[in-house]
Short mmCIF file of C-alpha atoms in Angstrom, two decimals:
data_model
loop_
_atom_site.label_atom_id
_atom_site.label_comp_id
_atom_site.label_asym_id
_atom_site.label_seq_id
_atom_site.Cartn_x
_atom_site.Cartn_y
_atom_site.Cartn_z
CA MET A 1 -7.86 -10.31 3.26
CA THR A 2 -8.79 -9.42 -0.26
CA ASP A 3 -11.75 -7.09 0.27
CA THR A 4 -10.56 -3.52 -0.22
CA LEU A 5 -13.63 -2.08 1.52
CA ILE A 6 -12.68 -3.89 4.72
CA LEU A 7 -9.03 -2.90 4.36
CA SER A 8 -9.93 0.74 3.74
CA GLN A 9 -11.51 0.85 7.22
CA PHE A 10 -8.01 0.45 8.68
CA VAL A 11 -6.42 3.18 6.53
CA SER A 12 -6.53 6.88 7.43
CA SER A 13 -7.23 9.60 4.89
CA ASP A 14 -3.51 10.19 4.26
CA GLY A 15 -2.90 6.52 3.40
CA THR A 16 -1.33 5.29 6.64
CA VAL A 17 -2.54 2.32 8.66
CA ILE A 18 -4.45 3.29 11.80
CA PRO A 19 -2.47 2.38 14.96
CA GLN A 20 -3.20 -0.78 16.91
CA HIS A 21 -4.40 0.99 20.07
CA ILE A 22 -7.10 2.78 18.07
CA THR A 23 -8.30 -0.22 16.04
CA GLY A 24 -8.32 -2.56 19.04
CA LEU A 25 -6.76 -5.42 17.09
CA CYS A 26 -4.32 -7.83 18.70
CA LYS A 27 -0.68 -7.69 17.60
CA LYS A 28 -0.99 -10.64 15.21
CA GLN A 29 -4.13 -9.35 13.50
CA HIS A 30 -2.72 -5.83 13.22
CA PHE A 31 0.37 -7.24 11.51
CA ARG A 32 -1.84 -9.13 9.06
CA VAL A 33 -3.91 -6.04 8.29
CA THR A 34 -0.76 -3.93 7.83
CA ARG A 35 0.69 -6.49 5.44
CA ALA A 36 -2.59 -6.77 3.50
CA VAL A 37 -2.87 -2.98 3.23
CA SER A 38 0.72 -2.79 1.99
CA LEU A 39 0.05 -5.41 -0.68
CA ALA A 40 -3.17 -3.66 -1.75
CA GLN A 41 -1.34 -0.34 -2.00
CA ARG A 42 1.38 -1.91 -4.13
CA ALA A 43 -1.28 -3.42 -6.39
CA GLY A 44 -2.95 -0.02 -6.73
CA LEU A 45 -6.21 -1.05 -5.08
CA ILE A 46 -5.87 1.41 -2.17
CA PRO A 47 -4.28 4.87 -2.41
CA LYS A 48 -0.74 5.11 -1.05
CA LYS A 49 0.66 7.61 1.41
CA SER A 50 1.44 10.96 -0.12
CA GLY A 51 5.07 11.27 -1.10
CA THR A 52 5.52 7.54 -1.69
CA PRO A 53 7.19 6.84 -5.04
CA VAL A 54 4.93 4.84 -7.31
CA PHE A 55 7.52 2.78 -9.14
CA GLY A 56 10.84 4.01 -7.80
CA GLU A 57 13.55 4.38 -10.43
CA TRP A 58 11.78 2.31 -13.07
CA GLU A 59 12.13 4.87 -15.85
CA LYS A 60 15.85 4.25 -16.39
CA TRP A 61 15.15 0.55 -17.09
CA ASN A 62 12.09 1.12 -19.26
CA THR A 63 12.94 1.11 -22.96
CA TYR A 64 9.40 0.82 -24.38
CA PHE A 65 7.72 3.86 -22.88
CA LYS A 66 9.19 7.33 -23.01
CA LYS A 67 7.59 10.04 -20.93
CA PHE A 68 7.10 13.24 -22.98
#
């Protein structure tokens, strides 16, 4: 899946994937949606869960950009 509007239907307001028993998807399709949502969140197309680090510990390896 590449359509973020379709993927956003399976994401709650806090950024978590809606459980399988609520969506009514089979196990295989729910796994695919979960994986697609995760990839879209990593790409910045869908908002992540609150409290999730954006880049992790990237600042110690970054020599070109200094945060002021």
